mmCIF file with all atom_site columns, C-alpha atoms in Angstrom:
data_model
loop_
_atom_site.group_PDB
_atom_site.id
_atom_site.type_symbol
_atom_site.label_atom_id
_atom_site.label_alt_id
_atom_site.label_comp_id
_atom_site.label_asym_id
_atom_site.label_entity_id
_atom_site.label_seq_id
_atom_site.pdbx_PDB_ins_code
_atom_site.Cartn_x
_atom_site.Cartn_y
_atom_site.Cartn_z
_atom_site.occupancy
_atom_site.B_iso_or_equiv
_atom_site.pdbx_formal_charge
_atom_site.auth_seq_id
_atom_site.auth_comp_id
_atom_site.auth_asym_id
_atom_site.auth_atom_id
_atom_site.pdbx_PDB_model_num
ATOM 1  C CA . UNK A 1 1  ? 0.903   -8.154  12.440  1.00 46.00 ? 1  UNK A CA 1
ATOM 2  C CA . UNK A 1 2  ? -2.516  -6.715  13.338  1.00 50.00 ? 2  UNK A CA 1
ATOM 3  C CA . UNK A 1 3  ? -4.621  -5.169  10.606  1.00 54.00 ? 3  UNK A CA 1
ATOM 4  C CA . UNK A 1 4  ? -4.449  -1.375  10.747  1.00 65.00 ? 4  UNK A CA 1
ATOM 5  C CA . UNK A 1 5  ? -6.528  0.992   8.663   1.00 75.00 ? 5  UNK A CA 1
ATOM 6  C CA . UNK A 1 6  ? -4.988  4.125   7.264   1.00 76.00 ? 6  UNK A CA 1
ATOM 7  C CA . UNK A 1 7  ? -6.226  7.507   8.370   1.00 85.00 ? 7  UNK A CA 1
ATOM 8  C CA . UNK A 1 8  ? -7.396  10.082  5.845   1.00 87.00 ? 8  UNK A CA 1
ATOM 9  C CA . UNK A 1 9  ? -4.144  11.963  6.427   1.00 91.00 ? 9  UNK A CA 1
ATOM 10 C CA . UNK A 1 10 ? -2.126  8.795   5.730   1.00 88.00 ? 10 UNK A CA 1
ATOM 11 C CA . UNK A 1 11 ? -4.059  8.175   2.518   1.00 85.00 ? 11 UNK A CA 1
ATOM 12 C CA . UNK A 1 12 ? -3.522  11.761  1.388   1.00 89.00 ? 12 UNK A CA 1
ATOM 13 C CA . UNK A 1 13 ? 0.221   11.469  2.028   1.00 92.00 ? 13 UNK A CA 1
ATOM 14 C CA . UNK A 1 14 ? 0.416   8.141   0.182   1.00 91.00 ? 14 UNK A CA 1
ATOM 15 C CA . UNK A 1 15 ? -1.585  9.590   -2.713  1.00 90.00 ? 15 UNK A CA 1
ATOM 16 C CA . UNK A 1 16 ? 0.965   12.392  -2.993  1.00 95.00 ? 16 UNK A CA 1
ATOM 17 C CA . UNK A 1 17 ? 3.820   9.873   -2.911  1.00 95.00 ? 17 UNK A CA 1
ATOM 18 C CA . UNK A 1 18 ? 2.129   7.750   -5.580  1.00 96.00 ? 18 UNK A CA 1
ATOM 19 C CA . UNK A 1 19 ? 1.687   10.797  -7.798  1.00 97.00 ? 19 UNK A CA 1
ATOM 20 C CA . UNK A 1 20 ? 5.327   11.811  -7.275  1.00 98.00 ? 20 UNK A CA 1
ATOM 21 C CA . UNK A 1 21 ? 6.646   8.333   -8.135  1.00 98.00 ? 21 UNK A CA 1
ATOM 22 C CA . UNK A 1 22 ? 4.464   7.992   -11.235 1.00 97.00 ? 22 UNK A CA 1
ATOM 23 C CA . UNK A 1 23 ? 5.294   11.501  -12.423 1.00 98.00 ? 23 UNK A CA 1
ATOM 24 C CA . UNK A 1 24 ? 9.007   10.936  -11.853 1.00 98.00 ? 24 UNK A CA 1
ATOM 25 C CA . UNK A 1 25 ? 8.957   7.640   -13.764 1.00 98.00 ? 25 UNK A CA 1
ATOM 26 C CA . UNK A 1 26 ? 7.201   9.276   -16.715 1.00 98.00 ? 26 UNK A CA 1
ATOM 27 C CA . UNK A 1 27 ? 9.693   12.153  -16.757 1.00 98.00 ? 27 UNK A CA 1
ATOM 28 C CA . UNK A 1 28 ? 12.661  9.783   -16.678 1.00 98.00 ? 28 UNK A CA 1
ATOM 29 C CA . UNK A 1 29 ? 11.275  7.739   -19.562 1.00 98.00 ? 29 UNK A CA 1
ATOM 30 C CA . UNK A 1 30 ? 10.457  10.874  -21.552 1.00 98.00 ? 30 UNK A CA 1
ATOM 31 C CA . UNK A 1 31 ? 13.909  12.408  -21.154 1.00 98.00 ? 31 UNK A CA 1
ATOM 32 C CA . UNK A 1 32 ? 15.582  9.057   -21.860 1.00 98.00 ? 32 UNK A CA 1
ATOM 33 C CA . UNK A 1 33 ? 13.868  9.041   -25.258 1.00 97.00 ? 33 UNK A CA 1
ATOM 34 C CA . UNK A 1 34 ? 14.991  12.616  -25.919 1.00 97.00 ? 34 UNK A CA 1
ATOM 35 C CA . UNK A 1 35 ? 18.607  11.964  -24.956 1.00 96.00 ? 35 UNK A CA 1
ATOM 36 C CA . UNK A 1 36 ? 21.254  11.114  -27.547 1.00 97.00 ? 36 UNK A CA 1
ATOM 37 C CA . UNK A 1 37 ? 23.926  9.966   -25.066 1.00 98.00 ? 37 UNK A CA 1
ATOM 38 C CA . UNK A 1 38 ? 23.418  6.223   -24.486 1.00 98.00 ? 38 UNK A CA 1
ATOM 39 C CA . UNK A 1 39 ? 24.948  6.262   -20.989 1.00 98.00 ? 39 UNK A CA 1
ATOM 40 C CA . UNK A 1 40 ? 22.631  9.051   -19.863 1.00 98.00 ? 40 UNK A CA 1
ATOM 41 C CA . UNK A 1 41 ? 19.697  7.286   -21.525 1.00 98.00 ? 41 UNK A CA 1
ATOM 42 C CA . UNK A 1 42 ? 20.516  4.091   -19.617 1.00 98.00 ? 42 UNK A CA 1
ATOM 43 C CA . UNK A 1 43 ? 20.741  5.989   -16.321 1.00 98.00 ? 43 UNK A CA 1
ATOM 44 C CA . UNK A 1 44 ? 17.401  7.690   -16.952 1.00 98.00 ? 44 UNK A CA 1
ATOM 45 C CA . UNK A 1 45 ? 15.790  4.350   -17.819 1.00 98.00 ? 45 UNK A CA 1
ATOM 46 C CA . UNK A 1 46 ? 17.191  2.851   -14.626 1.00 98.00 ? 46 UNK A CA 1
ATOM 47 C CA . UNK A 1 47 ? 15.865  5.782   -12.575 1.00 98.00 ? 47 UNK A CA 1
ATOM 48 C CA . UNK A 1 48 ? 12.469  5.412   -14.266 1.00 98.00 ? 48 UNK A CA 1
ATOM 49 C CA . UNK A 1 49 ? 12.389  1.716   -13.367 1.00 98.00 ? 49 UNK A CA 1
ATOM 50 C CA . UNK A 1 50 ? 13.220  2.569   -9.748  1.00 98.00 ? 50 UNK A CA 1
ATOM 51 C CA . UNK A 1 51 ? 10.353  5.076   -9.550  1.00 98.00 ? 51 UNK A CA 1
ATOM 52 C CA . UNK A 1 52 ? 8.016   2.548   -11.154 1.00 98.00 ? 52 UNK A CA 1
ATOM 53 C CA . UNK A 1 53 ? 9.015   -0.100  -8.563  1.00 98.00 ? 53 UNK A CA 1
ATOM 54 C CA . UNK A 1 54 ? 8.440   2.374   -5.740  1.00 97.00 ? 54 UNK A CA 1
ATOM 55 C CA . UNK A 1 55 ? 5.034   3.267   -7.195  1.00 97.00 ? 55 UNK A CA 1
ATOM 56 C CA . UNK A 1 56 ? 4.024   -0.410  -7.304  1.00 96.00 ? 56 UNK A CA 1
ATOM 57 C CA . UNK A 1 57 ? 5.262   -1.042  -3.758  1.00 94.00 ? 57 UNK A CA 1
ATOM 58 C CA . UNK A 1 58 ? 3.326   1.928   -2.387  1.00 92.00 ? 58 UNK A CA 1
ATOM 59 C CA . UNK A 1 59 ? 0.206   0.900   -4.289  1.00 92.00 ? 59 UNK A CA 1
ATOM 60 C CA . UNK A 1 60 ? 0.443   -2.658  -2.940  1.00 89.00 ? 60 UNK A CA 1
ATOM 61 C CA . UNK A 1 61 ? 0.830   -1.305  0.596   1.00 84.00 ? 61 UNK A CA 1
ATOM 62 C CA . UNK A 1 62 ? -2.262  0.882   0.256   1.00 82.00 ? 62 UNK A CA 1
ATOM 63 C CA . UNK A 1 63 ? -4.276  -2.008  -1.181  1.00 81.00 ? 63 UNK A CA 1
ATOM 64 C CA . UNK A 1 64 ? -3.051  -4.457  1.493   1.00 75.00 ? 64 UNK A CA 1
ATOM 65 C CA . UNK A 1 65 ? -3.624  -2.059  4.385   1.00 71.00 ? 65 UNK A CA 1
ATOM 66 C CA . UNK A 1 66 ? -7.168  -1.256  3.268   1.00 66.00 ? 66 UNK A CA 1
ATOM 67 C CA . UNK A 1 67 ? -8.062  -4.910  2.703   1.00 60.00 ? 67 UNK A CA 1
ATOM 68 C CA . UNK A 1 68 ? -10.895 -6.110  4.975   1.00 58.00 ? 68 UNK A CA 1
ATOM 69 C CA . UNK A 1 69 ? -9.649  -8.144  7.951   1.00 54.00 ? 69 UNK A CA 1
ATOM 70 C CA . UNK A 1 70 ? -11.470 -11.287 6.827   1.00 51.00 ? 70 UNK A CA 1
ATOM 71 C CA . UNK A 1 71 ? -9.531  -11.232 3.530   1.00 48.00 ? 71 UNK A CA 1
ATOM 72 C CA . UNK A 1 72 ? -6.086  -10.897 5.104   1.00 49.00 ? 72 UNK A CA 1
ATOM 73 C CA . UNK A 1 73 ? -3.648  -13.761 4.442   1.00 47.00 ? 73 UNK A CA 1
#
């Protein structure tokens, strides 16, 4: 796959997605701690883990896409 740089618009969009995923993960973890129902707590923890995974995947994509061509695997 050829190396493609992201446009400023792409980076702005990805930055917004990163913020959304991180914010959502934090909210899930916060409300899981506040919740007394164990089933709801487990669901919120699971949702928080999903948002955290998505955050990491997006971050890796941004880092990989902006890597100089001579450093590509």
